[in-house]
Tab-separated table of C-alpha atoms and ligand atoms in Angstrom:
chain	number	residue	atom	x	y	z
A	1	UNK	CA	8.162	9.202	-1.380
A	2	UNK	CA	8.032	5.453	-0.744
A	3	UNK	CA	5.902	3.429	-3.141
A	4	UNK	CA	5.199	-0.203	-3.820
A	5	UNK	CA	6.650	-1.170	-7.197
A	6	UNK	CA	4.728	-4.444	-7.574
A	7	UNK	CA	1.352	-5.772	-6.351
A	8	UNK	CA	1.729	-4.555	-2.764
A	9	UNK	CA	3.320	-6.311	0.226
A	10	UNK	CA	6.813	-5.290	-0.896
A	11	UNK	CA	7.864	-4.444	2.666
A	12	UNK	CA	7.217	-0.695	2.528
A	13	UNK	CA	6.277	-0.520	6.214
A	14	UNK	CA	9.726	-1.443	7.375
A	15	UNK	CA	11.374	1.000	4.962
A	16	UNK	CA	9.157	3.899	6.001
A	17	UNK	CA	9.838	3.097	9.632
A	18	UNK	CA	13.556	3.056	8.934
A	19	UNK	CA	13.633	6.349	7.041
A	20	UNK	CA	11.200	8.136	9.357
A	21	UNK	CA	13.933	9.222	11.704
A	22	UNK	CA	15.021	11.653	8.981
A	23	UNK	CA	11.520	13.035	8.384
A	24	UNK	CA	9.461	14.797	11.052
A	25	UNK	CA	6.230	14.231	9.110
A	26	UNK	CA	4.890	10.956	7.731
A	27	UNK	CA	1.865	10.975	5.412
A	28	UNK	CA	-0.571	8.373	4.148
A	29	UNK	CA	-2.721	9.669	1.335
A	30	UNK	CA	-4.596	6.795	-0.384
A	31	UNK	CA	-6.235	3.489	0.422
A	32	UNK	CA	-7.476	2.591	3.860
A	33	UNK	CA	-7.414	-0.341	6.227
A	34	UNK	CA	-6.827	-2.711	3.295
A	35	UNK	CA	-3.132	-1.952	3.885
A	36	UNK	CA	-1.082	-3.829	6.452
A	37	UNK	CA	2.313	-2.312	7.098
A	38	UNK	CA	4.413	-4.514	9.313
A	39	UNK	CA	7.274	-3.243	11.435
A	40	UNK	CA	9.356	-5.188	13.936
A	41	UNK	CA	11.047	-3.079	16.590
A	42	UNK	CA	13.114	-4.868	19.224
A	43	UNK	CA	11.167	-8.112	18.729
A	44	UNK	CA	7.835	-6.321	19.013
A	45	UNK	CA	5.635	-6.601	15.962
A	46	UNK	CA	3.410	-3.713	14.860
A	47	UNK	CA	0.960	-4.014	11.969
A	48	UNK	CA	-0.486	-0.673	10.949
A	49	UNK	CA	-3.505	-0.488	8.678
A	50	UNK	CA	-4.468	3.174	8.754
A	51	UNK	CA	-1.911	5.165	10.671
A	52	UNK	CA	1.227	6.228	8.813
A	53	UNK	CA	4.068	3.933	9.802
A	54	UNK	CA	6.330	6.848	10.714
A	55	UNK	CA	4.148	7.495	13.748
A	56	UNK	CA	5.958	4.701	15.581
A	57	UNK	CA	8.765	7.239	16.117
A	58	UNK	CA	7.893	9.336	19.157
A	59	UNK	CA	8.654	12.690	17.536
A	60	UNK	CA	7.052	12.113	14.129
A	61	UNK	CA	3.733	13.718	13.195
A	62	UNK	CA	1.488	11.269	11.327
A	63	UNK	CA	-0.892	12.595	8.703
A	64	UNK	CA	-3.991	10.959	7.248
A	65	UNK	CA	-4.571	12.932	4.069
A	66	UNK	CA	-7.731	13.419	2.035
A	67	UNK	CA	-7.219	10.629	-0.497
A	68	UNK	CA	-7.566	7.925	2.147
A	69	UNK	CA	-10.836	6.288	3.128
A	70	UNK	CA	-11.091	6.170	6.884
A	71	UNK	CA	-12.764	3.483	8.966
A	72	UNK	CA	-13.240	5.160	12.349
A	73	UNK	CA	-13.568	1.884	14.247
A	74	UNK	CA	-10.302	0.569	12.838
A	75	UNK	CA	-8.593	3.875	13.590
A	76	UNK	CA	-9.862	3.836	17.159
A	77	UNK	CA	-8.688	0.304	17.832
A	78	UNK	CA	-5.342	0.955	16.131
A	79	UNK	CA	-4.703	4.002	18.329
A	80	UNK	CA	-5.708	1.961	21.381
A	81	UNK	CA	-3.508	-0.996	20.512
A	82	UNK	CA	-0.507	1.307	20.012
A	83	UNK	CA	-1.252	2.898	23.373
A	84	UNK	CA	-1.198	-0.555	24.988
A	85	UNK	CA	2.255	-1.063	23.479
A	86	UNK	CA	3.448	2.262	24.891
A	87	UNK	CA	3.087	4.375	21.723
A	88	UNK	CA	0.908	7.451	22.293
A	89	UNK	CA	-0.169	9.186	19.090
A	90	UNK	CA	-2.853	11.498	20.463
A	91	UNK	CA	-1.044	14.775	19.939
A	92	UNK	CA	0.909	13.711	16.853
A	93	UNK	CA	-1.888	12.764	14.508
A	94	UNK	CA	-3.547	14.982	11.911
A	95	UNK	CA	-6.587	13.917	9.904
A	96	UNK	CA	-7.819	15.722	6.826
A	97	UNK	CA	-11.335	17.090	7.103
A	98	UNK	CA	-11.826	16.089	3.460
A	99	UNK	CA	-11.184	12.375	4.032
A	100	UNK	CA	-14.092	10.101	3.194
A	101	UNK	CA	-15.386	7.626	5.752
A	102	UNK	CA	-15.687	3.868	5.406
A	103	UNK	CA	-18.927	2.898	7.131
A	104	UNK	CA	-20.439	-0.517	7.914
A	105	UNK	CA	-22.594	-0.559	4.774
A	106	UNK	CA	-19.471	-0.205	2.618
A	107	UNK	CA	-18.099	-3.382	4.183
A	108	UNK	CA	-21.408	-5.140	3.664
A	109	UNK	CA	-21.473	-4.086	0.001
A	110	UNK	CA	-17.846	-5.173	-0.453
A	111	UNK	CA	-18.884	-8.652	0.666
A	112	UNK	CA	-21.916	-8.674	-1.626
A	113	UNK	CA	-20.010	-7.383	-4.677
A	114	UNK	CA	-17.427	-10.122	-4.130
A	115	UNK	CA	-20.168	-12.706	-4.574
A	116	UNK	CA	-20.561	-11.662	-8.193
A	117	UNK	CA	-17.282	-11.423	-10.062
A	118	UNK	CA	-14.657	-11.813	-7.388
A	119	UNK	CA	-11.652	-9.467	-7.248
A	120	UNK	CA	-10.427	-11.071	-4.035
A	121	UNK	CA	-10.669	-7.819	-2.064
A	122	UNK	CA	-9.659	-7.460	1.564
A	123	UNK	CA	-13.382	-6.943	2.416
A	124	UNK	CA	-12.527	-3.724	4.249
A	125	UNK	CA	-15.142	-1.724	2.332
A	126	UNK	CA	-12.559	0.111	0.265
A	127	UNK	CA	-14.094	-0.228	-3.213
A	128	UNK	CA	-17.625	0.759	-2.094
A	129	UNK	CA	-16.300	3.721	-0.074
A	130	UNK	CA	-14.535	5.068	-3.179
A	131	UNK	CA	-17.659	4.260	-5.231
A	132	UNK	CA	-19.728	6.436	-2.925
A	133	UNK	CA	-17.064	9.144	-3.058
A	134	UNK	CA	-16.963	9.251	-6.835
A	135	UNK	CA	-20.725	8.776	-7.048
A	136	UNK	CA	-20.959	11.960	-4.955
A	137	UNK	CA	-22.802	10.447	-2.042
A	138	UNK	CA	-19.842	9.874	0.280
A	139	UNK	CA	-19.633	11.139	3.845
A	140	UNK	CA	-16.516	13.050	4.801
A	141	UNK	CA	-14.790	13.650	8.117
A	142	UNK	CA	-15.948	17.272	8.009
A	143	UNK	CA	-19.561	16.051	7.977
A	144	UNK	CA	-19.103	14.763	11.527
A	145	UNK	CA	-18.976	18.352	12.782
A	146	UNK	CA	-22.700	18.725	12.344
A	147	UNK	CA	-24.361	15.723	13.989
A	148	UNK	CA	-27.755	16.333	12.399
A	149	UNK	CA	-26.343	16.639	8.894
A	150	UNK	CA	-24.253	13.525	9.421
A	151	UNK	CA	-27.322	11.570	10.529
A	152	UNK	CA	-29.272	12.749	7.518
A	153	UNK	CA	-26.537	11.691	5.099
A	154	UNK	CA	-26.196	8.411	6.933
A	155	UNK	CA	-29.921	7.687	6.554
A	156	UNK	CA	-29.803	8.524	2.869
A	157	UNK	CA	-26.781	6.258	2.320
A	158	UNK	CA	-28.332	3.459	4.327
A	159	UNK	CA	-31.522	3.445	2.303
A	160	UNK	CA	-29.456	3.364	-0.903
A	161	UNK	CA	-27.340	0.454	0.416
A	162	UNK	CA	-30.487	-1.320	1.645
A	163	UNK	CA	-32.025	-1.203	-1.823
A	164	UNK	CA	-28.915	-2.723	-3.394
A	165	UNK	CA	-28.729	-5.352	-0.705
A	166	UNK	CA	-32.363	-6.403	-0.806
A	167	UNK	CA	-33.286	-5.844	-4.430
A	168	UNK	CA	-30.101	-6.860	-6.213
A	169	UNK	CA	-28.676	-9.434	-3.819
A	170	UNK	CA	-31.876	-10.565	-2.078
A	171	UNK	CA	-30.231	-10.434	1.330
A	172	UNK	CA	-31.602	-9.005	4.529
A	173	UNK	CA	-30.295	-5.647	5.663
A	174	UNK	CA	-29.870	-5.191	9.378
A	175	UNK	CA	-27.813	-2.016	9.700
A	176	UNK	CA	-29.394	0.991	11.323
A	177	UNK	CA	-28.516	4.661	11.397
A	178	UNK	CA	-28.720	5.159	15.156
A	179	UNK	CA	-26.095	2.632	16.140
A	180	UNK	CA	-23.694	3.725	13.370
A	181	UNK	CA	-24.278	7.338	14.361
A	182	UNK	CA	-23.579	6.723	18.031
A	183	UNK	CA	-20.450	4.707	17.438
A	184	UNK	CA	-19.103	7.235	14.939
A	185	UNK	CA	-19.772	10.215	17.189
A	186	UNK	CA	-18.166	8.493	20.157
A	187	UNK	CA	-14.964	8.026	18.159
A	188	UNK	CA	-15.255	11.478	16.612
A	189	UNK	CA	-15.150	13.014	20.090
A	190	UNK	CA	-11.841	11.247	20.709
A	191	UNK	CA	-10.210	12.421	17.476
A	192	UNK	CA	-11.822	15.771	16.732
A	193	UNK	CA	-8.774	17.701	17.968
A	194	UNK	CA	-6.746	16.014	15.180
A	195	UNK	CA	-9.038	17.041	12.318
A	196	UNK	CA	-7.710	19.878	10.233
A	197	UNK	CA	-6.898	21.230	6.780
A	198	UNK	CA	-4.024	18.845	6.166
A	199	UNK	CA	-3.120	20.245	2.735
A	200	UNK	CA	-2.507	23.650	4.268
A	201	UNK	CA	-0.377	22.075	7.001
A	202	UNK	CA	1.774	20.241	4.442
A	203	UNK	CA	2.031	23.253	2.152
A	204	UNK	CA	3.411	25.338	4.993
A	205	UNK	CA	6.089	22.808	5.854
A	206	UNK	CA	7.468	22.070	2.387
A	207	UNK	CA	10.294	19.904	3.679
A	208	UNK	CA	11.032	16.840	5.764
A	209	UNK	CA	7.887	15.048	4.634
A	210	UNK	CA	7.802	11.330	3.985
A	211	UNK	CA	4.910	10.149	1.818
A	212	UNK	CA	3.950	6.535	2.335
A	213	UNK	CA	2.167	4.768	-0.500
A	214	UNK	CA	-0.044	1.784	0.283
A	215	UNK	CA	-0.613	-1.268	-1.962
A	216	UNK	CA	1.511	-1.175	-5.111
A	217	UNK	CA	1.717	0.301	-8.596
A	218	UNK	CA	0.195	-2.741	-10.296
A	219	UNK	CA	-2.869	-2.359	-8.055
A	220	UNK	CA	-3.347	1.276	-9.125
A	221	UNK	CA	-6.892	1.916	-10.336
A	222	UNK	CA	-5.616	3.519	-13.557
A	223	UNK	CA	-2.181	2.042	-14.168
A	224	UNK	CA	-2.644	-1.421	-12.631
A	225	UNK	CA	-4.136	-4.682	-13.828
A	226	UNK	CA	-7.672	-3.321	-13.999
A	227	UNK	CA	-10.200	-4.496	-12.808
A	228	UNK	CA	-8.079	-6.616	-10.447
A	229	UNK	CA	-6.833	-3.552	-8.639
A	230	UNK	CA	-7.659	-1.497	-5.589
A	231	UNK	CA	-9.861	1.573	-5.917
A	232	UNK	CA	-7.271	4.311	-5.416
A	233	UNK	CA	-4.194	5.581	-7.235
A	234	UNK	CA	-1.577	3.522	-5.461
A	235	UNK	CA	1.189	4.684	-7.813
A	236	UNK	CA	2.767	8.146	-7.707
A	237	UNK	CA	-0.266	9.357	-9.625
A	238	UNK	CA	-2.200	9.484	-6.374
A	239	UNK	CA	0.135	11.926	-4.651
A	240	UNK	CA	-1.411	15.156	-5.748
A	241	UNK	CA	-5.101	14.354	-5.439
A	242	UNK	CA	-4.444	12.269	-2.316
A	243	UNK	CA	-2.824	15.155	-0.466
A	244	UNK	CA	-4.495	18.150	-2.069
A	245	UNK	CA	-1.081	19.482	-3.084
A	246	UNK	CA	-0.234	20.763	-6.533
A	247	UNK	CA	1.993	18.453	-8.650
A	248	UNK	CA	4.534	21.293	-8.484
A	249	UNK	CA	4.930	20.654	-4.777
A	250	UNK	CA	6.634	17.338	-5.482
A	251	UNK	CA	9.102	18.488	-8.068
A	252	UNK	CA	12.149	18.214	-5.789
A	253	UNK	CA	11.044	15.012	-4.091
A	254	UNK	CA	12.964	11.776	-4.195
A	255	UNK	CA	10.822	8.842	-5.356
A	256	UNK	CA	11.757	5.413	-4.070
A	257	UNK	CA	10.189	2.216	-5.347
A	258	UNK	CA	10.194	-0.809	-3.069
A	259	UNK	CA	10.339	-4.187	-4.807
A	260	UNK	CA	10.789	-7.725	-3.594
A	261	UNK	CA	13.498	-9.871	-5.187
A	262	UNK	CA	10.628	-12.020	-6.438
A	263	UNK	CA	6.939	-11.299	-6.997
A	264	UNK	CA	3.794	-11.864	-4.945
A	265	UNK	CA	0.163	-10.967	-5.287
A	266	UNK	CA	-2.959	-11.522	-3.191
A	267	UNK	CA	-6.397	-11.757	-4.670
A	268	UNK	CA	-7.367	-12.548	-8.233
A	269	UNK	CA	-5.930	-11.321	-11.529
A	270	UNK	CA	-3.194	-12.191	-14.014
A	271	UNK	CA	0.312	-12.843	-12.737
A	272	UNK	CA	2.611	-13.979	-15.561
A	273	UNK	CA	5.500	-15.304	-13.436
A	274	UNK	CA	3.332	-17.105	-10.893
A	275	UNK	CA	4.750	-20.453	-9.761
A	276	UNK	CA	2.158	-23.142	-9.292
A	277	UNK	CA	2.429	-26.222	-7.080
A	278	UNK	CA	5.491	-27.121	-5.089
A	279	UNK	CA	7.732	-24.339	-6.410
A	280	UNK	CA	5.195	-21.683	-5.445
A	281	UNK	CA	4.552	-23.318	-2.058
A	282	UNK	CA	8.271	-23.411	-1.406
A	283	UNK	CA	8.709	-19.685	-2.099
A	284	UNK	CA	5.654	-18.893	0.036
A	285	UNK	CA	7.035	-20.856	2.982
A	286	UNK	CA	10.537	-19.418	2.641
A	287	UNK	CA	9.243	-15.865	2.373
A	288	UNK	CA	6.473	-16.229	4.977
A	289	UNK	CA	4.081	-14.945	2.342
A	290	UNK	CA	0.793	-14.686	4.161
A	291	UNK	CA	-1.238	-11.455	4.149
A	292	UNK	CA	-0.775	-9.152	7.145
A	293	UNK	CA	-4.335	-7.819	6.832
A	294	UNK	CA	-6.280	-10.938	5.863
A	295	UNK	CA	-3.860	-13.808	6.591
A	296	UNK	CA	-4.466	-15.091	3.047
A	297	UNK	CA	-1.642	-17.077	1.427
A	298	UNK	CA	0.022	-14.888	-1.211
A	299	UNK	CA	0.569	-16.137	-4.740
A	300	UNK	CA	4.311	-16.276	-5.419
A	301	UNK	CA	6.546	-16.221	-8.488
A	302	UNK	CA	9.842	-15.084	-9.956
A	303	UNK	CA	10.816	-11.447	-10.316
A	304	UNK	CA	8.985	-9.903	-13.249
A	305	UNK	CA	11.268	-7.258	-14.725
A	306	UNK	CA	8.803	-6.293	-17.456
A	307	UNK	CA	6.342	-5.300	-14.744
A	308	UNK	CA	9.047	-3.674	-12.599
A	309	UNK	CA	10.337	-1.554	-15.461
A	310	UNK	CA	6.785	-0.476	-16.236
A	311	UNK	CA	6.435	0.522	-12.599
A	312	UNK	CA	9.684	2.512	-12.726
A	313	UNK	CA	8.356	4.404	-15.729
A	314	UNK	CA	4.864	5.026	-14.334
A	315	UNK	CA	6.233	6.433	-11.078
A	316	UNK	CA	9.431	8.044	-12.290
A	317	UNK	CA	11.362	6.335	-9.512
A	318	UNK	CA	14.721	7.837	-8.668
A	319	UNK	CA	15.923	4.624	-7.077
A	320	UNK	CA	14.828	1.174	-5.950
A	321	UNK	CA	14.925	-0.606	-2.617
A	322	UNK	CA	15.067	-4.364	-2.865
A	323	UNK	CA	13.536	-6.447	-0.089
A	324	UNK	CA	13.658	-10.144	0.778
A	325	UNK	CA	16.694	-11.001	-1.327
A	326	UNK	CA	17.629	-13.461	1.444
A	327	UNK	CA	14.570	-15.582	0.560
A	328	UNK	CA	16.425	-16.549	-2.646
A	329	UNK	CA	19.676	-17.365	-0.776
A	330	UNK	CA	19.457	-21.142	-1.056
A	331	UNK	CA	18.507	-21.456	-4.722
A	332	UNK	CA	20.824	-23.165	-7.259
A	333	UNK	CA	19.515	-20.814	-9.892
A	334	UNK	CA	17.277	-17.786	-9.883
A	335	UNK	CA	15.007	-16.761	-12.736
A	336	UNK	CA	14.013	-13.277	-13.837
A	337	UNK	CA	11.384	-12.525	-16.450
A	338	UNK	CA	12.827	-10.287	-19.179
A	339	UNK	CA	10.003	-10.381	-21.739
A	340	UNK	CA	6.530	-11.754	-22.339
A	341	UNK	CA	5.604	-14.113	-25.106
A	342	UNK	CA	2.067	-13.173	-26.121
A	343	UNK	CA	0.604	-15.340	-28.864
A	344	UNK	CA	4.074	-16.163	-30.169
A	345	UNK	CA	5.275	-12.539	-30.168
A	346	UNK	CA	7.903	-11.313	-27.777
A	347	UNK	CA	7.311	-8.015	-26.022
A	348	UNK	CA	8.868	-6.043	-23.201
A	349	UNK	CA	5.906	-3.715	-22.725
A	350	UNK	CA	3.357	-4.273	-20.016
A	351	UNK	CA	-0.028	-4.578	-21.746
A	352	UNK	CA	-3.102	-2.599	-20.701
A	353	UNK	CA	-5.340	-5.395	-21.955
A	354	UNK	CA	-5.988	-7.889	-19.232
A	355	UNK	CA	-6.752	-10.450	-21.862
A	356	UNK	CA	-3.291	-10.061	-23.390
A	357	UNK	CA	-1.646	-10.073	-19.976
A	358	UNK	CA	-3.442	-13.312	-19.081
A	359	UNK	CA	-1.945	-14.937	-22.174
A	360	UNK	CA	1.567	-13.629	-21.464
A	361	UNK	CA	4.100	-16.402	-20.969
A	362	UNK	CA	7.248	-15.300	-19.168
A	363	UNK	CA	10.547	-15.384	-21.041
A	364	UNK	CA	13.189	-16.063	-18.416
A	365	UNK	CA	16.847	-15.292	-18.016
A	366	UNK	CA	18.352	-17.859	-15.661
A	367	UNK	CA	20.950	-16.507	-13.257
A	368	UNK	CA	23.289	-18.525	-11.081
A	369	UNK	CA	22.209	-18.714	-7.424
A	370	UNK	CA	24.622	-17.597	-4.693
A	371	UNK	CA	24.041	-20.327	-2.074
A	372	UNK	CA	25.327	-18.014	0.623
A	373	UNK	CA	23.513	-15.957	3.231
A	374	UNK	CA	22.508	-12.344	2.710
A	375	UNK	CA	20.330	-12.398	5.819
A	376	UNK	CA	20.914	-9.498	8.249
A	377	UNK	CA	23.764	-8.261	6.091
A	378	UNK	CA	24.588	-4.628	6.842
A	379	UNK	CA	27.135	-3.649	4.220
A	380	UNK	CA	27.455	-4.187	0.496
A	381	UNK	CA	31.054	-5.374	0.811
A	382	UNK	CA	29.839	-8.693	2.190
A	383	UNK	CA	27.350	-9.388	-0.591
A	384	UNK	CA	27.965	-12.737	-2.313
A	385	UNK	CA	28.996	-12.276	-5.957
A	386	UNK	CA	25.890	-14.032	-7.310
A	387	UNK	CA	23.629	-11.734	-5.296
A	388	UNK	CA	25.485	-8.686	-6.575
A	389	UNK	CA	25.167	-9.978	-10.154
A	390	UNK	CA	21.429	-10.401	-9.581
A	391	UNK	CA	21.135	-6.813	-8.350
A	392	UNK	CA	23.223	-5.480	-11.255
A	393	UNK	CA	20.968	-7.371	-13.669
A	394	UNK	CA	17.896	-5.687	-12.190
A	395	UNK	CA	19.618	-2.286	-12.359
A	396	UNK	CA	20.652	-2.738	-15.987
A	397	UNK	CA	17.182	-3.820	-17.009
A	398	UNK	CA	15.299	-1.061	-15.197
A	399	UNK	CA	17.947	1.655	-15.618
A	400	UNK	CA	17.600	2.461	-11.935
A	401	UNK	CA	19.972	1.908	-9.070
A	402	UNK	CA	19.096	-0.387	-6.194
A	403	UNK	CA	20.038	2.023	-3.431
A	404	UNK	CA	19.228	-0.163	-0.464
A	405	UNK	CA	18.711	-3.788	0.427
A	406	UNK	CA	16.408	-4.829	3.212
A	407	UNK	CA	17.979	-7.978	4.645
A	408	UNK	CA	15.409	-9.050	7.228
A	409	UNK	CA	12.241	-7.877	8.951
A	410	UNK	CA	13.914	-6.047	11.833
A	411	UNK	CA	14.591	-2.310	11.852
A	412	UNK	CA	18.385	-2.702	11.742
A	413	UNK	CA	18.488	-5.335	8.992
A	414	UNK	CA	19.406	-3.301	5.922
A	415	UNK	CA	22.358	-2.207	3.810
A	416	UNK	CA	22.749	0.971	1.776
A	417	UNK	CA	24.297	0.303	-1.615
A	418	UNK	CA	24.362	3.979	-2.594
A	419	UNK	CA	23.931	7.168	-0.593
A	420	UNK	CA	20.699	9.005	-1.330
A	421	UNK	CA	19.748	12.525	-0.292
A	422	UNK	CA	17.674	12.196	2.871
A	423	UNK	CA	17.081	15.861	3.482
A	424	UNK	CA	14.908	16.942	0.620
A	425	UNK	CA	12.819	20.024	0.301
A	426	UNK	CA	9.789	20.599	-1.834
A	427	UNK	CA	8.682	24.039	-2.810
A	428	UNK	CA	6.571	25.995	-5.186
A	429	UNK	CA	9.387	28.325	-6.153
B	501	IMP	P1	-9.376	-3.890	-1.918
B	501	IMP	O1	-8.321	-2.842	-1.893
B	501	IMP	O2	-9.681	-4.471	-0.572
B	501	IMP	O3	-10.600	-3.435	-2.658
B	501	IMP	O4	-8.805	-5.137	-2.788
B	501	IMP	C1	-8.551	-5.030	-4.183
B	501	IMP	C2	-7.309	-5.825	-4.555
B	501	IMP	O5	-6.163	-5.207	-3.985
B	501	IMP	C3	-7.298	-7.265	-4.038
B	501	IMP	O6	-6.615	-8.069	-4.974
B	501	IMP	C4	-6.494	-7.178	-2.761
B	501	IMP	O7	-5.879	-8.395	-2.414
B	501	IMP	C5	-5.461	-6.133	-3.165
B	501	IMP	N1	-4.921	-5.387	-2.029
B	501	IMP	C6	-5.519	-4.414	-1.335
B	501	IMP	N2	-4.710	-3.938	-0.378
B	501	IMP	C7	-3.574	-4.630	-0.471
B	501	IMP	C8	-2.326	-4.572	0.232
B	501	IMP	O8	-2.109	-3.758	1.139
B	501	IMP	N3	-1.375	-5.463	-0.180
B	501	IMP	C9	-1.571	-6.314	-1.205
B	501	IMP	N4	-2.698	-6.403	-1.892
B	501	IMP	C10	-3.697	-5.557	-1.535
């Protein structure tokens, strides 16, 4: 299980790609095309939004499980663009028949909702698609089987969306059922062979499955910085409902949290260690911190250990993978946030109240920089002492081992610090 331990963009795509060779099945189970998982293989860059990253390996089966929200047009163009790069996924993709669809009116509503009270969403229709799901008017992949029923549901949804658009937002509504229907059915014909009961498929395998979380724990709808979150459970909490598997299924799984050596966030919402001005710009430039889905500049700041420890606890991580340590290579000193000062009181707990979190001032521990390169490093023996001290500090604070370092964007740029079990079985027994 690979999960984002911060606000997303931790570099999970590369890690999943790396570990996929040990796992014949790679599963995405929440979120949708708001994700952007970047992988660089032999100087070729792949950015996957919907397909599980593991699918880049020719013998891996990729699974889109029921907790995702699926934009058929994005899926179609993603499959096509992989094909152009020589990666054929046709017979290695499974899509849950219970997955809800993201349709054009969800994207329209996302844009309208952003006009009033901005969250800074990716505008991919994610929030509205989950709203329709939980409001019990969503359309699922299985509804595509019966064209007439699909059209009927589509019409009903469109008239609902039209009312919101015209009456609440006073905007014109141009979408029509026929064109959405035709486009959807055209894509459905191309993918219908892949649609199945994914939960059953996973249940029968019970081992060699890699689960790929999208976004990050602090964007989780329940555990994150609500309401500045995404609309799914992007922490480990989403595993069971996202896959349709009992929590017991995961009891022997190994949970890995991916965290950057500093912190970033895109979109609005509190961010206690955010660096404003030149310092923030510097970190953004050094880390190339621009969104892979929207191209938006990411907000940057020092590593927030209060938030990371919270994330460790929420997910029950067995170990951590640290990415982008090399971005801090040139610094004289490196700061880590070890507590929050909220209204003059020091705390190490991550508050549920957004109001309190917005008033949290970071209390920093200043560590000596290492002024030496960790870029492309492949073994822990060559780690500069300062970098090792930094890692040990993180481990002590979170009580979790950093088992691997990612030392660059390419597939082979990593170093194991500790062996972890890569063959893991799950079972109900
Ligand atoms: P939505 O998921 O598009 O509704 O956006 C809700 C919030 O989650 C916004 O702050 C987005 O910037 C953020 N978000 C969504 N997906 C990602 C991601 O993959 N990485 C980082 N932030 C994300």
